[in-house]
Amino acid sequence: SAPPCGCFILQRWVPLIVLLCVSARAVDRSNFKTCEQSAFCKRQRELKPGRSPYRALLDTLELSDSRITLQLINDNNKVRLLLELYRLQGNMTRVKINELKPLKPRYEVPDVLISDPITETLSVVSQDENSLVLSLGGKDQRLIVSAQPFRLDIVEGPQVLVSLNSRGLLAFEHLRARKDTKSELEQATEQENVEQRTDEDGQIKEEEDKPGMWEETFKSHTDSKPNGPSSISLDFSLPGVEHVYGIPEHADTLKLKNTDGSDPYRLYNLDVFQYELHNPMALYGAVPVLISHSTDRTMGIFWLNAAETWVDISSNTAGKVRVISSEAPQTDVRWISESGIIDVFIMLGPKPADVFTQYASLTGTQSFPPLTALAYHQCRWNYNDQEDVKSVDQGFDEHDIPYDFIWLDIEHADGKRYFTWDPSKFPQPKEMLQGLMDKRRKLVAIVDPHIRVDNGYKIHNEILSKNFYVKNKDGGDYEGWCWPGNSGYPDFTNPEMRAWWASKFAYEQYEGSMENQYVWNDMNEPSVFNGPEVTMHKDALHGGWEHRDVHNLYGLYVQKATADGLVERSGGVERPFVLTRAFFAGSQRYGAVWTGDNAAEWGHLKISIPMCLSLGLAGISFCGADVGGFFKHPSAELLVRWYQAGAYQPFFRAHAHIDTPRREPWLFGPENTALIREAIRQRYALLPYWYQLFYNAHRTGYPVVRPLWVEYPNDVATFSIEDEYLIGKDLLVHPVTDEGATAVTAYLPGKGEVWYDVHTFQKHDGEQSLYIPVTMSSIPVFQRGGSIICRKDRVRRSSSCMENDPYTLYAALNSQGSAEGELYIDDFHTFNFEKAKQFVHRHLSFSANTLSSRNLAPDSQFSTASWIEKIVIIGGSQPSSATLKNADDTESALEFEFDSTLAVLTLRKPGVNAAADWTVILR
Amino acid sequence: MTCLHLLLTLVFAVSLGTPVEIQRPRGVPLTKKPFYEENKPFTCLDGSRTIPFDRVNDDYCDCKDGSDEPGTAACPNGSFHCTNAGYRPMFIPSSRINDGICDCCDTTDEYNSGAKCENTCKELGLKERDVLQKMAEITKEGFLLKQQLIEEAKKGREEKQGKVTDMQENKKQLEEKVEALRTVKETAEQPEKEAKERHLKAWEEQKAAIRLEKDKAKMAEAFLELDDNADGFVSVSELQSHAELDPDADGTLTETEVQGLMGGAAQVDTSTFESVWTNIKDKYHSESQPEEPAPVETPPEEVKEPVVDNDSEPFPEDDISEEEDEDEDDEDDYHEDDDKVLPTVKTPEKSHEDGEAMLPYDPDTQTLIDAAQKARDDFEDSEKALREMDDQIRNIEKELSFDFGPDAEFTYLYSQCYELTTSEYIYRLCPFNRVSQKPKYGGSETNLGTWGSWSGPENNKYLVMKYEHGTGCWQGPNRSTTVKLTCGKETVVTSTSEPSRCEYLMEFTTPAVCQEPANMDLLPHGHEEL
């Protein structure tokens, strides 16, 4: 839900306090810092490329099996740093830089890496007085350490893959003692002494203070900065690279833009009211992962730091029509963070899939959601009461529209006390949940991390008594304003607090909850209406650490603790489903994210594609945007187009602001109702494919939806495409996102490949731009020739109702007349697939006129009632006979139909169980 | 193979206690039984193709219209018929067959899903009959009440129309009276006016004489002051010492300018000074009272109204948040005390110049004035009576002009209000006027809409009332309320809700919408088709 306009409205809380909004139109940029207004960013950005003051002290080299360490010295101030280099399994290099002797420990991000990365031996190949060459194994990959000025280069043969500090932007603000308590005179004298001393004996020289080092004020908020300056920065040069992606979350293009002359991309989880499109402002979540891509190589840089971070991108080809032949393209990336250490993982690819594997090996893969979570979700701020929930539920049945989840926003709770129900609106929550369960449907109720300060509220009292709240700089409980009014913020970085939080989801703890109730964590940036930039004060304290250090991690912890709670309440049996608005690297392990409070505008519909693609590249596949747009009232056309687009995005939920008119799918006339019904039905029919892709994402870390270049890495025409994308590798979607559109132009990639329109089976050649006339019912979707996709064409009221239904196989043949695909089946909601290997995973292949189903997981076991009801072979030829051969070698003839104009062969009712071995032979 | 389904199902229908068995494929309504002849090829009901009969309900969709699978979920567009003996038969979409959810009260839709459904048809049938019966009773009584309402409305209307006619007659008389009194008034005002003018003129003259005398005295005083050397003449140089007399106000009073003021003379004596005095008296500053107070003509400073205007009252920002610097108003909560009467500050009637009050009227004039005042009062009273009469007529005519339904059955709601108290608010519906909401525990009333129109469905627009243009919502529309009317013995608001922000829904029962009761025999018996 929305923060009210960078200020807040507490309508129900205190009726007389009315807060008012600046403008309903768009973000009030003045509420959020520019780089110029963020003291460390300003300081760092003033540093221009040049000769680095850092020097590697090669004689301090220490070599062990797992790592190499070296000291670096800043020749300007003599501060020493410790450089650690690791060669990690799976073609990655980790570079860590910290102060050799920091005044106090600097924050190192915990809980994001799934485990200590496995190291491989890093051996010295050669060494001279100014350099050290280390072998990274593989194809003559080397890591070269240059001593003066300090720089790192990773090379493969003669080719430089990436250079660190080649532009001299390594900057490490060392921790220093606070001086401002001393008198000015003393300070001045000391300053002189220091300088003299430095010249004489080379001891640590103290630099002059710059504005904002010891205190910083933004609007009316002052950051006390007790630890002073602590920021870090490092530059990376990527020769041969023109395209970089990732570092979500920004409402911007898929391909990252050059930030010369504008603000850098900002990563700082913020609750931005009515965000604007196409700018580098920070949004709700942050994943500090950047992916570079060229026809030669795909690589990734993972900057493991949870503090406020800015990323500058500079490309020598940006804005130029053509690269001057003498100048090779190059992209320079610079990371700046406010605190912590430099801890960076360089993922060396070389293919897109390798980078995904590498990143997944560090931070884990997408959690495998219960099937139902992939179905359609109906949300609104707010469904008013039980009666309302019931009538919306009935509305779906009356209009024969499938849906799985209905959602309750903040108004459901008693006075915004999460884990409770409003006694007048939701007096019998279990009755309501049972009603939904009878329809095999589910409910999500919101649980936000701000806790109403109210001594009549059990949750608050417990947190208070356990001392679990985040503290303010003076040591008292931090309090801020959010939906309930004055609120406390539990310290989710504390594992004990998280365990306690998780326990609150137990059925006996969370009164009125049932097993078909799931959870949504909103406002977990955290949103603090009266805090700086609508978030928590950076000098607030999480145990020994400042909020400054952990900020971007807070939202991840909230979702983790909630997901843990859902697992625990089921005794470890059920897969959880938790939606979050704030996220960080690793959040993919805990559930779904959405793109926050968007608006009912065509531009917001369009941007939902690159926003979710960027998240997918950074590991978070389960992404969606509010269908219809959160703020404002969509036209019927926009709403229909959004449903059509949303039906083909991973997380498919309609949502609306409380002040907008109702917009359940049947409120826009029968024609639009029919169009929306059809879009949702297409989603349900494709659920087996989505489910299989999520299973694979869970196993491998490959994104579920992918930019075209991921599958066609050599086709430069695909590198900037963001108005279409692939689901898995077999479906290409080009949603209609323009008002009044009569046609779209879709690029179909792949030389020598063919694509089939999934609605008409019409065949098109690859590597062409296809002009497609569209009507209001059109959702341009193409199946790749060479693929087999399994669908459930019997669409019912919810995905659970379809669990035992039969499959139809759509085999789209490539130009060689073959195709392959997968089918994955399990119980759709428990961990038994993992714990007890209870699943079916089949490989389906068609070649030489034989279609067969082979077991991909012979050691797994699962029995399903589902069977194969139909096989559609697209782009096939007419056989004279079709024979089904069962596992026991019994044979039977299959009836078939052949449409010669479209070359579509339909085999009637093979009837075999979906888990069985079988073969169909065409003659 | 998982899908061996019963091709045929036995349908038991309980009718008047006599069991009847009719065999037909599962999901087929009796009316369509003839199309499904066992052991004969089946032709899809759209005629698109013919298939062997064993493909009917074989869990594979052969017909585009779904007619070959009336009893399975195989066709996306099929429908399943449940007999629901004891209740009412119905069709459900094929997708609800064996989906684990009990849709048909006779359980026939869940024959292979494992769902444990209970046959609830009998119960439902009884319940429905019960409800219908109660409804029928309500309708019956309500309809009787409605007849009374119609009668009353008719009577009321006639009365009112009669009243209007009478009032129109009275009005005419009143108008004549007003005219007569107007003449009386005007007649009395003429001599009054003349007498007043006379009195005023005499007063003015008297005042002028006094002023002249004062002026003369001032002039003499000035002469003495100016005549510095006391030679009985005012010379150019003597006058030149008074710089304030500078005609072009350029800061210097030249000799030429002085000569101009003195009409060319080099010096003047007391008698010739009179013309010079005329030229200088407006600017002349007496030497004895150099700081003469501002002339009385300068209007006194406007008396400032005390600041009670809430528009200008600064919003108490400090109470809320330091972030708020560009607040806008939320009209809802902000101008609650607009209606507060501002204390009117009367500018005191300005006294006549020089502070001298006019002399009281002489007795003759006063008599004339008193007579005129009485005539005026009489006239105004009669005019007021006429206006009131007009208002009354207009009100009744307005009432008569409302659309109170085809038989004026809604007339009784006029000028009534009905309240419903919820946990938070008191809702108030005043039909044909407005809907409002007031917090239960203090706070001001919010207008949820004023009477708009009847807006029920085309066949009966009198089932829904629409109230519009209520108080505006932040970032949203003006509040509006839809009132749904249902038949009931009582006239009462039964529920309110806000389905969409600022769009309210009210349920309201009234006998006025009760239809003539249907014949009780038409109530369903649960198996019309048999």
CSV table of N, CA, C and O in Angstrom, one decimal, chain A residues 739-810:
chain,number,residue,atom,x,y,z
A,739,GLU,N,-1.8,2.5,-25.8
A,739,GLU,CA,-3.2,2.9,-25.9
A,739,GLU,C,-3.6,2.9,-27.4
A,739,GLU,O,-2.9,3.4,-28.3
A,740,GLY,N,-4.8,2.3,-27.7
A,740,GLY,CA,-5.3,2.3,-29.1
A,740,GLY,C,-4.5,1.6,-30.1
A,740,GLY,O,-4.6,1.8,-31.3
A,741,ALA,N,-3.6,0.7,-29.6
A,741,ALA,CA,-2.7,0.0,-30.5
A,741,ALA,C,-3.5,-0.8,-31.6
A,741,ALA,O,-4.5,-1.5,-31.2
A,742,THR,N,-3.1,-0.8,-32.8
A,742,THR,CA,-3.7,-1.6,-33.8
A,742,THR,C,-2.7,-2.7,-34.3
A,742,THR,O,-3.0,-3.6,-35.0
A,743,ALA,N,-1.4,-2.5,-33.9
A,743,ALA,CA,-0.4,-3.5,-34.3
A,743,ALA,C,0.8,-3.4,-33.3
A,743,ALA,O,1.0,-2.3,-32.7
A,744,VAL,N,1.5,-4.4,-33.2
A,744,VAL,CA,2.8,-4.4,-32.5
A,744,VAL,C,3.9,-5.0,-33.5
A,744,VAL,O,3.5,-5.7,-34.4
A,745,THR,N,5.1,-4.6,-33.3
A,745,THR,CA,6.2,-5.2,-34.0
A,745,THR,C,7.0,-6.0,-33.1
A,745,THR,O,7.6,-5.4,-32.1
A,746,ALA,N,7.0,-7.3,-33.3
A,746,ALA,CA,7.8,-8.2,-32.4
A,746,ALA,C,9.0,-8.7,-33.1
A,746,ALA,O,9.0,-9.0,-34.3
A,747,TYR,N,10.1,-8.7,-32.4
A,747,TYR,CA,11.3,-9.3,-32.9
A,747,TYR,C,11.4,-10.8,-32.6
A,747,TYR,O,11.3,-11.1,-31.4
A,748,LEU,N,11.4,-11.6,-33.6
A,748,LEU,CA,11.5,-13.1,-33.3
A,748,LEU,C,13.0,-13.4,-33.6
A,748,LEU,O,13.5,-13.3,-34.7
A,749,PRO,N,13.7,-13.9,-32.5
A,749,PRO,CA,15.1,-14.1,-32.7
A,749,PRO,C,15.4,-15.5,-33.2
A,749,PRO,O,14.5,-16.4,-33.4
A,750,GLY,N,16.7,-15.8,-33.5
A,750,GLY,CA,17.2,-17.1,-33.9
A,750,GLY,C,17.2,-17.4,-35.4
A,750,GLY,O,16.2,-17.7,-36.0
A,751,LYS,N,18.4,-17.3,-35.9
A,751,LYS,CA,18.6,-17.6,-37.3
A,751,LYS,C,18.3,-19.1,-37.5
A,751,LYS,O,18.7,-19.9,-36.8
A,752,GLY,N,17.4,-19.3,-38.5
A,752,GLY,CA,17.1,-20.7,-38.8
A,752,GLY,C,16.0,-21.3,-37.9
A,752,GLY,O,15.6,-22.4,-38.0
A,753,GLU,N,15.6,-20.5,-36.9
A,753,GLU,CA,14.5,-21.0,-36.0
A,753,GLU,C,13.2,-20.6,-36.5
A,753,GLU,O,13.0,-19.7,-37.4
A,754,VAL,N,12.2,-21.3,-36.0
A,754,VAL,CA,10.8,-20.9,-36.4
A,754,VAL,C,10.0,-20.7,-35.1
A,754,VAL,O,10.3,-21.2,-34.0
A,755,TRP,N,9.0,-19.8,-35.2
A,755,TRP,CA,8.1,-19.5,-34.0
A,755,TRP,C,6.7,-19.7,-34.5
A,755,TRP,O,6.3,-19.4,-35.6
A,756,TYR,N,5.9,-20.2,-33.6
A,756,TYR,CA,4.5,-20.4,-33.9
A,756,TYR,C,3.6,-19.5,-33.0
A,756,TYR,O,3.8,-19.5,-31.7
A,757,ASP,N,2.7,-18.8,-33.5
A,757,ASP,CA,1.7,-18.1,-32.8
A,757,ASP,C,0.9,-19.1,-32.0
A,757,ASP,O,0.3,-20.0,-32.5
A,758,VAL,N,0.9,-18.9,-30.6
A,758,VAL,CA,0.2,-20.0,-29.8
A,758,VAL,C,-1.3,-20.0,-30.0
A,758,VAL,O,-1.9,-21.0,-29.6
A,759,HIS,N,-1.8,-18.9,-30.5
A,759,HIS,CA,-3.3,-18.9,-30.6
A,759,HIS,C,-3.8,-19.4,-32.0
A,759,HIS,O,-4.8,-20.0,-32.1
A,760,THR,N,-3.0,-19.1,-33.0
A,760,THR,CA,-3.4,-19.5,-34.4
A,760,THR,C,-2.5,-20.6,-35.0
A,760,THR,O,-2.9,-21.2,-36.0
A,761,PHE,N,-1.4,-20.9,-34.3
A,761,PHE,CA,-0.4,-21.9,-34.8
A,761,PHE,C,0.3,-21.4,-36.1
A,761,PHE,O,0.9,-22.2,-36.8
A,762,GLN,N,0.1,-20.2,-36.5
A,762,GLN,CA,0.8,-19.7,-37.6
A,762,GLN,C,2.3,-19.7,-37.4
A,762,GLN,O,2.7,-19.4,-36.3
A,763,LYS,N,3.0,-20.0,-38.5
A,763,LYS,CA,4.4,-20.2,-38.3
A,763,LYS,C,5.2,-19.0,-38.9
A,763,LYS,O,4.8,-18.4,-39.9
A,764,HIS,N,6.2,-18.5,-38.1
A,764,HIS,CA,7.0,-17.4,-38.6
A,764,HIS,C,8.5,-17.8,-38.4
A,764,HIS,O,8.9,-18.5,-37.5
A,765,ASP,N,9.3,-17.2,-39.3
A,765,ASP,CA,10.8,-17.4,-39.3
A,765,ASP,C,11.4,-16.6,-38.2
A,765,ASP,O,11.0,-15.5,-37.9
A,766,GLY,N,12.5,-17.1,-37.7
A,766,GLY,CA,13.3,-16.3,-36.7
A,766,GLY,C,14.1,-15.3,-37.3
A,766,GLY,O,14.2,-15.2,-38.6
A,767,GLU,N,14.8,-14.5,-36.5
A,767,GLU,CA,15.6,-13.4,-36.9
A,767,GLU,C,14.9,-12.4,-37.9
A,767,GLU,O,15.4,-12.1,-38.9
A,768,GLN,N,13.7,-12.0,-37.4
A,768,GLN,CA,13.0,-11.0,-38.2
A,768,GLN,C,12.1,-10.2,-37.2
A,768,GLN,O,11.7,-10.7,-36.2
A,769,SER,N,11.8,-9.0,-37.7
A,769,SER,CA,10.8,-8.2,-37.0
A,769,SER,C,9.4,-8.5,-37.6
A,769,SER,O,9.3,-8.3,-38.8
A,770,LEU,N,8.5,-8.9,-36.8
A,770,LEU,CA,7.2,-9.3,-37.3
A,770,LEU,C,6.2,-8.2,-37.0
A,770,LEU,O,6.0,-7.9,-35.8
A,771,TYR,N,5.5,-7.8,-38.0
A,771,TYR,CA,4.4,-6.8,-37.8
A,771,TYR,C,3.1,-7.6,-37.5
A,771,TYR,O,2.7,-8.4,-38.3
A,772,ILE,N,2.5,-7.3,-36.3
A,772,ILE,CA,1.4,-8.1,-35.9
A,772,ILE,C,0.2,-7.2,-35.7
A,772,ILE,O,0.2,-6.4,-34.7
A,773,PRO,N,-0.8,-7.3,-36.6
A,773,PRO,CA,-2.0,-6.5,-36.3
A,773,PRO,C,-2.7,-7.0,-35.0
A,773,PRO,O,-2.7,-8.2,-34.8
A,774,VAL,N,-3.2,-6.1,-34.2
A,774,VAL,CA,-3.8,-6.6,-32.9
A,774,VAL,C,-5.2,-6.0,-32.7
A,774,VAL,O,-5.5,-4.9,-33.2
A,775,THR,N,-6.0,-6.8,-32.1
A,775,THR,CA,-7.3,-6.3,-31.6
A,775,THR,C,-7.3,-6.3,-30.1
A,775,THR,O,-6.3,-6.7,-29.5
A,776,MET,N,-8.4,-5.9,-29.5
A,776,MET,CA,-8.4,-5.9,-28.0
A,776,MET,C,-8.2,-7.3,-27.4
A,776,MET,O,-7.8,-7.5,-26.3
A,777,SER,N,-8.5,-8.4,-28.2
A,777,SER,CA,-8.3,-9.7,-27.6
A,777,SER,C,-6.9,-10.3,-27.8
A,777,SER,O,-6.6,-11.3,-27.4
A,778,SER,N,-6.0,-9.5,-28.5
A,778,SER,CA,-4.7,-10.1,-28.9
A,778,SER,C,-3.7,-10.0,-27.7
A,778,SER,O,-3.5,-9.0,-27.1
A,779,ILE,N,-3.1,-11.1,-27.5
A,779,ILE,CA,-1.9,-11.2,-26.6
A,779,ILE,C,-0.9,-11.9,-27.4
A,779,ILE,O,-0.8,-13.1,-27.5
A,780,PRO,N,0.0,-11.2,-28.1
A,780,PRO,CA,1.0,-11.8,-29.0
A,780,PRO,C,1.9,-12.7,-28.2
A,780,PRO,O,2.8,-12.2,-27.4
A,781,VAL,N,1.8,-14.0,-28.4
A,781,VAL,CA,2.7,-15.0,-27.7
A,781,VAL,C,3.1,-16.0,-28.8
A,781,VAL,O,2.3,-16.5,-29.5
A,782,PHE,N,4.4,-16.4,-28.7
A,782,PHE,CA,4.9,-17.3,-29.7
A,782,PHE,C,5.6,-18.5,-29.0
A,782,PHE,O,6.3,-18.3,-28.1
A,783,GLN,N,5.4,-19.7,-29.6
A,783,GLN,CA,6.1,-20.8,-29.1
A,783,GLN,C,7.3,-21.1,-30.0
A,783,GLN,O,7.1,-21.2,-31.2
A,784,ARG,N,8.4,-21.4,-29.4
A,784,ARG,CA,9.6,-21.6,-30.2
A,784,ARG,C,9.5,-23.0,-30.9
A,784,ARG,O,9.2,-24.0,-30.2
A,785,GLY,N,9.8,-23.0,-32.1
A,785,GLY,CA,9.9,-24.3,-32.8
A,785,GLY,C,11.0,-25.1,-32.2
A,785,GLY,O,12.1,-24.6,-32.0
A,786,GLY,N,10.7,-26.4,-31.8
A,786,GLY,CA,11.7,-27.2,-31.1
A,786,GLY,C,11.4,-27.4,-29.7
A,786,GLY,O,12.1,-28.0,-28.9
A,787,SER,N,10.2,-26.9,-29.3
A,787,SER,CA,9.8,-27.0,-27.9
A,787,SER,C,8.6,-27.8,-27.7
A,787,SER,O,7.7,-27.8,-28.6
A,788,ILE,N,8.4,-28.4,-26.5
A,788,ILE,CA,7.2,-29.0,-26.2
A,788,ILE,C,6.7,-28.4,-24.8
A,788,ILE,O,7.5,-28.4,-23.9
A,789,ILE,N,5.5,-27.9,-24.9
A,789,ILE,CA,5.0,-27.2,-23.7
A,789,ILE,C,3.7,-28.0,-23.2
A,789,ILE,O,2.9,-28.3,-24.0
A,790,CYS,N,3.7,-28.3,-21.9
A,790,CYS,CA,2.5,-29.0,-21.4
A,790,CYS,C,1.5,-28.0,-20.8
A,790,CYS,O,1.9,-27.1,-20.0
A,791,ARG,N,0.3,-28.1,-21.1
A,791,ARG,CA,-0.7,-27.2,-20.6
A,791,ARG,C,-1.8,-28.1,-19.9
A,791,ARG,O,-2.0,-29.2,-20.2
A,792,LYS,N,-2.6,-27.4,-19.1
A,792,LYS,CA,-3.9,-28.0,-18.6
A,792,LYS,C,-5.0,-27.1,-19.2
A,792,LYS,O,-5.2,-26.0,-18.7
A,793,ASP,N,-5.6,-27.6,-20.2
A,793,ASP,CA,-6.6,-26.8,-20.9
A,793,ASP,C,-7.9,-26.8,-20.3
A,793,ASP,O,-8.9,-26.1,-20.7
A,794,ARG,N,-8.1,-27.6,-19.2
A,794,ARG,CA,-9.4,-27.5,-18.5
A,794,ARG,C,-9.3,-26.5,-17.4
A,794,ARG,O,-8.9,-26.9,-16.3
A,795,VAL,N,-9.6,-25.3,-17.7
A,795,VAL,CA,-9.4,-24.3,-16.7
A,795,VAL,C,-10.6,-24.3,-15.7
A,795,VAL,O,-11.7,-24.3,-16.2
A,796,ARG,N,-10.2,-24.3,-14.5
A,796,ARG,CA,-11.3,-24.3,-13.5
A,796,ARG,C,-11.2,-23.1,-12.5
A,796,ARG,O,-10.4,-22.2,-12.8
A,797,ARG,N,-12.0,-23.1,-11.5
A,797,ARG,CA,-12.1,-21.9,-10.7
A,797,ARG,C,-10.8,-21.6,-9.9
A,797,ARG,O,-10.6,-20.4,-9.5
A,798,SER,N,-10.0,-22.5,-9.6
A,798,SER,CA,-8.8,-22.2,-8.9
A,798,SER,C,-7.8,-23.3,-9.3
A,798,SER,O,-8.2,-24.4,-9.8
A,799,SER,N,-6.5,-23.1,-9.1
A,799,SER,CA,-5.5,-24.0,-9.6
A,799,SER,C,-5.6,-25.3,-8.8
A,799,SER,O,-5.3,-26.4,-9.4
A,800,SER,N,-6.1,-25.2,-7.5
A,800,SER,CA,-6.2,-26.5,-6.8
A,800,SER,C,-7.2,-27.4,-7.4
A,800,SER,O,-7.1,-28.6,-7.4
A,801,CYS,N,-8.3,-26.8,-8.0
A,801,CYS,CA,-9.3,-27.6,-8.6
A,801,CYS,C,-8.8,-28.4,-9.8
A,801,CYS,O,-9.4,-29.3,-10.3
A,802,MET,N,-7.6,-27.9,-10.3
A,802,MET,CA,-7.1,-28.5,-11.6
A,802,MET,C,-6.0,-29.5,-11.3
A,802,MET,O,-5.4,-30.0,-12.2
A,803,GLU,N,-5.7,-29.8,-10.0
A,803,GLU,CA,-4.5,-30.6,-9.7
A,803,GLU,C,-4.5,-32.0,-10.4
A,803,GLU,O,-3.4,-32.4,-10.8
A,804,ASN,N,-5.6,-32.6,-10.5
A,804,ASN,CA,-5.6,-33.9,-11.1
A,804,ASN,C,-6.0,-34.0,-12.6
A,804,ASN,O,-6.2,-35.0,-13.2
A,805,ASP,N,-6.1,-32.8,-13.1
A,805,ASP,CA,-6.6,-32.7,-14.5
A,805,ASP,C,-5.5,-33.2,-15.5
A,805,ASP,O,-4.3,-33.2,-15.2
A,806,PRO,N,-6.0,-33.7,-16.7
A,806,PRO,CA,-5.0,-34.2,-17.7
A,806,PRO,C,-4.3,-33.0,-18.4
A,806,PRO,O,-4.7,-31.9,-18.4
A,807,TYR,N,-3.2,-33.4,-19.0
A,807,TYR,CA,-2.3,-32.5,-19.7
A,807,TYR,C,-2.6,-32.6,-21.2
A,807,TYR,O,-2.9,-33.6,-21.7
A,808,THR,N,-2.4,-31.5,-21.9
A,808,THR,CA,-2.3,-31.5,-23.3
A,808,THR,C,-0.9,-31.0,-23.7
A,808,THR,O,-0.4,-30.1,-23.1
A,809,LEU,N,-0.2,-31.8,-24.6
A,809,LEU,CA,1.2,-31.5,-25.0
A,809,LEU,C,1.1,-30.7,-26.3
A,809,LEU,O,0.5,-31.2,-27.3
A,810,TYR,N,1.8,-29.6,-26.3
A,810,TYR,CA,1.9,-28.8,-27.5
A,810,TYR,C,3.4,-28.9,-28.0
A,810,TYR,O,4.3,-28.3,-27.4
